[in-house]
mmCIF file of C-alpha atoms in Angstrom:
data_model
loop_
_atom_site.group_PDB
_atom_site.id
_atom_site.type_symbol
_atom_site.label_atom_id
_atom_site.label_comp_id
_atom_site.label_asym_id
_atom_site.label_seq_id
_atom_site.Cartn_x
_atom_site.Cartn_y
_atom_site.Cartn_z
ATOM 1 C CA MET A 930 0.013 0.022 -0.045
ATOM 2 C CA ASN A 931 1.522 3.255 -0.983
ATOM 3 C CA VAL A 932 0.181 6.121 0.995
ATOM 4 C CA GLU A 933 1.583 9.700 0.773
ATOM 5 C CA ARG A 934 2.679 10.582 4.212
ATOM 6 C CA PRO A 935 2.758 14.259 5.754
ATOM 7 C CA SER A 936 5.985 16.062 5.600
ATOM 8 C CA TRP A 937 6.576 15.647 9.293
ATOM 9 C CA TYR A 938 5.980 11.861 9.268
ATOM 10 C CA ASN A 939 9.148 10.265 10.483
ATOM 11 C CA VAL A 940 9.684 6.556 9.716
ATOM 12 C CA GLU A 941 13.541 6.482 10.022
ATOM 13 C CA GLY A 942 13.506 5.623 13.879
ATOM 14 C CA PRO A 943 12.576 7.004 17.114
ATOM 15 C CA MET A 944 12.487 10.854 17.694
ATOM 16 C CA GLU A 945 15.802 12.148 19.082
ATOM 17 C CA THR A 946 14.176 14.319 21.764
ATOM 18 C CA GLU A 947 11.014 14.359 23.781
ATOM 19 C CA LYS A 948 10.327 17.851 22.085
ATOM 20 C CA GLU A 949 10.374 16.424 18.755
ATOM 21 C CA ALA A 950 7.997 13.656 19.644
ATOM 22 C CA VAL A 951 5.518 16.115 21.293
ATOM 23 C CA GLN A 952 5.809 18.366 18.231
ATOM 24 C CA ALA A 953 4.998 15.565 15.921
ATOM 25 C CA MET A 954 1.879 14.420 18.130
ATOM 26 C CA CYS A 955 0.690 17.940 18.047
ATOM 27 C CA GLU A 956 1.049 18.327 14.262
ATOM 28 C CA THR A 957 -0.831 14.890 13.936
ATOM 29 C CA LEU A 958 -3.650 16.129 15.950
ATOM 30 C CA GLU A 959 -3.640 19.425 14.178
ATOM 31 C CA MET A 960 -3.884 17.395 10.851
ATOM 32 C CA VAL A 961 -6.763 15.305 12.243
ATOM 33 C CA GLY A 962 -8.548 18.512 13.124
ATOM 34 C CA GLN A 963 -8.394 20.101 9.749
ATOM 35 C CA SER A 964 -11.792 20.410 8.177
ATOM 36 C CA GLY A 965 -10.376 19.881 4.590
ATOM 37 C CA GLY A 966 -7.759 17.334 5.595
ATOM 38 C CA PRO A 967 -7.220 13.825 4.652
ATOM 39 C CA SER A 968 -9.946 11.402 4.157
ATOM 40 C CA GLU A 969 -10.852 9.055 7.280
ATOM 41 C CA LYS A 970 -9.456 6.183 5.393
ATOM 42 C CA ASP A 971 -6.048 7.865 4.819
ATOM 43 C CA LEU A 972 -5.962 9.082 8.336
ATOM 44 C CA ALA A 973 -6.755 5.609 9.703
ATOM 45 C CA THR A 974 -3.888 4.186 7.571
ATOM 46 C CA TRP A 975 -1.247 6.943 8.758
ATOM 47 C CA LEU A 976 -2.315 6.392 12.308
ATOM 48 C CA ASN A 977 -2.122 2.655 12.074
ATOM 49 C CA LEU A 978 1.305 2.726 10.299
ATOM 50 C CA SER A 979 2.609 5.266 13.066
ATOM 51 C CA GLY A 980 2.044 2.503 15.597
ATOM 52 C CA LEU A 981 -1.116 3.729 17.234
ATOM 53 C CA GLN A 982 -3.337 1.103 18.574
ATOM 54 C CA LYS A 983 -6.545 0.269 16.528
ATOM 55 C CA ASP A 984 -8.744 1.344 19.440
ATOM 56 C CA ARG A 985 -7.062 4.593 19.781
ATOM 57 C CA THR A 986 -7.154 5.175 16.083
ATOM 58 C CA GLN A 987 -10.989 4.405 16.214
ATOM 59 C CA LEU A 988 -11.291 6.880 19.092
ATOM 60 C CA LEU A 989 -9.647 9.703 17.220
ATOM 61 C CA LEU A 990 -11.651 9.136 14.093
ATOM 62 C CA THR A 991 -14.904 8.991 15.970
ATOM 63 C CA GLN A 992 -13.913 12.376 17.794
ATOM 64 C CA ARG A 993 -12.618 13.920 14.563
ATOM 65 C CA GLY A 994 -15.967 16.282 14.074
ATOM 66 C CA GLN A 995 -15.328 17.597 17.652
ATOM 67 C CA LEU A 996 -11.667 18.169 17.113
ATOM 68 C CA VAL A 997 -12.373 20.122 13.869
ATOM 69 C CA LYS A 998 -14.746 22.379 15.820
ATOM 70 C CA LEU A 999 -12.241 22.865 18.634
ATOM 71 C CA THR A 1000 -9.342 23.620 16.184
ATOM 72 C CA SER A 1001 -11.465 26.285 14.479
ATOM 73 C CA LEU A 1002 -12.533 27.713 17.798
ATOM 74 C CA GLN A 1003 -8.802 27.875 18.789
ATOM 75 C CA LYS A 1004 -7.968 29.781 15.765
ATOM 76 C CA GLN A 1005 -10.823 32.449 16.424
ATOM 77 C CA ASN A 1006 -9.864 32.788 19.977
ATOM 78 C CA SER A 1007 -6.141 33.080 19.348
ATOM 79 C CA VAL A 1008 -3.917 35.970 20.611
ATOM 80 C CA PRO A 1009 -4.776 39.099 18.779
ATOM 81 C CA MET A 1010 -2.163 40.291 16.195
ATOM 82 C CA GLU A 1011 -2.053 43.843 17.412
ATOM 83 C CA ASP A 1012 -1.538 45.291 21.066
ATOM 84 C CA LEU A 1013 -4.161 47.829 22.319
ATOM 85 C CA VAL A 1014 -2.301 50.846 22.996
ATOM 86 C CA ASP A 1015 -5.147 53.516 23.788
ATOM 87 C CA ILE A 1016 -8.778 54.224 23.764
ATOM 88 C CA HIS A 1017 -10.466 57.361 22.985
ATOM 89 C CA TRP A 1018 -14.280 57.843 23.243
ATOM 90 C CA LYS A 1019 -16.770 60.643 22.085
ATOM 91 C CA LEU A 1020 -20.223 60.848 23.307
ATOM 92 C CA GLY A 1021 -22.917 62.065 20.690
ATOM 93 C CA VAL A 1022 -26.429 62.769 20.410
ATOM 94 C CA VAL A 1023 -28.438 62.617 17.005
ATOM 95 C CA ALA A 1024 -29.807 66.185 16.413
ATOM 96 C CA GLY A 1025 -32.140 65.428 13.566
ATOM 97 C CA SER A 1026 -32.899 62.457 11.329
ATOM 98 C CA SER A 1027 -35.197 61.447 8.620
ATOM 99 C CA GLU A 1028 -35.742 58.167 10.491
ATOM 100 C CA GLU A 1029 -38.591 58.141 13.228
ATOM 101 C CA GLY A 1030 -37.140 57.895 16.724
ATOM 102 C CA GLU A 1031 -33.577 58.633 15.764
ATOM 103 C CA ALA A 1032 -33.541 62.339 17.017
ATOM 104 C CA GLY A 1033 -32.216 62.563 20.615
ATOM 105 C CA ARG A 1034 -30.697 58.928 20.469
ATOM 106 C CA THR A 1035 -27.197 58.929 22.394
ATOM 107 C CA PHE A 1036 -24.341 56.996 21.101
ATOM 108 C CA VAL A 1037 -20.602 56.677 21.832
ATOM 109 C CA GLN A 1038 -17.727 56.400 19.199
ATOM 110 C CA VAL A 1039 -14.803 54.561 20.566
ATOM 111 C CA ASN A 1040 -11.473 54.678 18.901
ATOM 112 C CA PHE A 1041 -9.160 51.810 19.663
ATOM 113 C CA ILE A 1042 -5.537 52.601 18.905
ATOM 114 C CA CYS A 1043 -3.709 49.526 18.120
ATOM 115 C CA GLN A 1044 0.070 48.568 17.256
ATOM 116 C CA ALA A 1045 1.544 45.395 15.851
ATOM 117 C CA PRO A 1046 4.034 43.683 18.478
ATOM 118 C CA GLY A 1047 7.504 45.184 17.876
ATOM 119 C CA GLY A 1048 6.358 47.558 15.262
ATOM 120 C CA SER A 1049 6.088 51.351 15.470
ATOM 121 C CA LYS A 1050 3.098 51.989 13.107
ATOM 122 C CA ARG A 1051 -0.262 52.469 14.921
ATOM 123 C CA SER A 1052 -3.704 52.009 13.513
ATOM 124 C CA ALA A 1053 -7.114 53.327 14.678
ATOM 125 C CA LYS A 1054 -10.163 51.239 14.596
ATOM 126 C CA LEU A 1055 -13.432 53.207 15.139
ATOM 127 C CA VAL A 1056 -16.632 51.582 16.902
ATOM 128 C CA GLU A 1057 -19.815 53.170 17.373
ATOM 129 C CA MET A 1058 -22.082 51.787 20.011
ATOM 130 C CA SER A 1059 -25.151 52.715 22.307
ATOM 131 C CA LEU A 1060 -24.562 54.098 25.681
ATOM 132 C CA GLU A 1061 -25.853 50.817 27.288
ATOM 133 C CA LYS A 1062 -23.368 48.682 25.280
ATOM 134 C CA PHE A 1063 -20.536 51.228 26.063
ATOM 135 C CA TYR A 1064 -21.332 50.661 29.905
ATOM 136 C CA ASP A 1065 -21.194 46.957 29.340
ATOM 137 C CA PHE A 1066 -17.934 47.351 27.594
ATOM 138 C CA LEU A 1067 -16.364 49.482 30.376
ATOM 139 C CA HIS A 1068 -17.681 46.937 32.930
ATOM 140 C CA GLN A 1069 -15.860 44.190 31.007
ATOM 141 C CA LEU A 1070 -12.626 46.193 30.970
ATOM 142 C CA GLU A 1071 -12.923 46.703 34.681
ATOM 143 C CA LYS A 1072 -13.207 42.945 35.135
ATOM 144 C CA CYS A 1073 -10.203 42.214 32.784
ATOM 145 C CA LYS A 1074 -8.166 44.785 34.843
ATOM 146 C CA ALA A 1075 -9.184 43.154 38.142
ATOM 147 C CA SER A 1076 -8.142 39.750 36.693
ATOM 148 C CA LEU A 1077 -4.754 40.999 35.497
ATOM 149 C CA GLU A 1078 -4.099 42.740 38.748
ATOM 150 C CA HIS A 1079 -5.007 39.590 40.602
ATOM 151 C CA ASN A 1080 -2.642 37.469 38.555
ATOM 152 C CA HIS A 1081 0.046 40.129 38.948
ATOM 153 C CA LEU A 1082 0.125 40.760 35.209
ATOM 154 C CA LEU A 1083 -0.375 44.577 35.614
#
């Protein structure tokens, strides 16, 4: 049987270090968790050829859907690519509008100043929200601050 193996697949012998073995296992799990990854048959073949017991291979294959969901969630919840440098906000009131009920509505414009880690260029991201959402946002910021202070990260 001629199965194309992933680039990290090592059949030469045992891993030289524990770190390499862990890295290989992480890459295997990442491959299992890819939504457009290999077919179930190819995956079963790779896992069996790598020496994984058949019952463990079956367990991985049955849990593959959940692993795909977790992998996509991990990518969504990963560390932001930019650091938050500053926040500015402005309160506003709609003075007049052609839409019914818009006049007199209060809103907040929040300007997030961000900077890429290690970079010097800053970018601004403008968000407009209701006063109620703004108060909720401030409450969440206070909770984050308290958590960071509690963990001695601030």
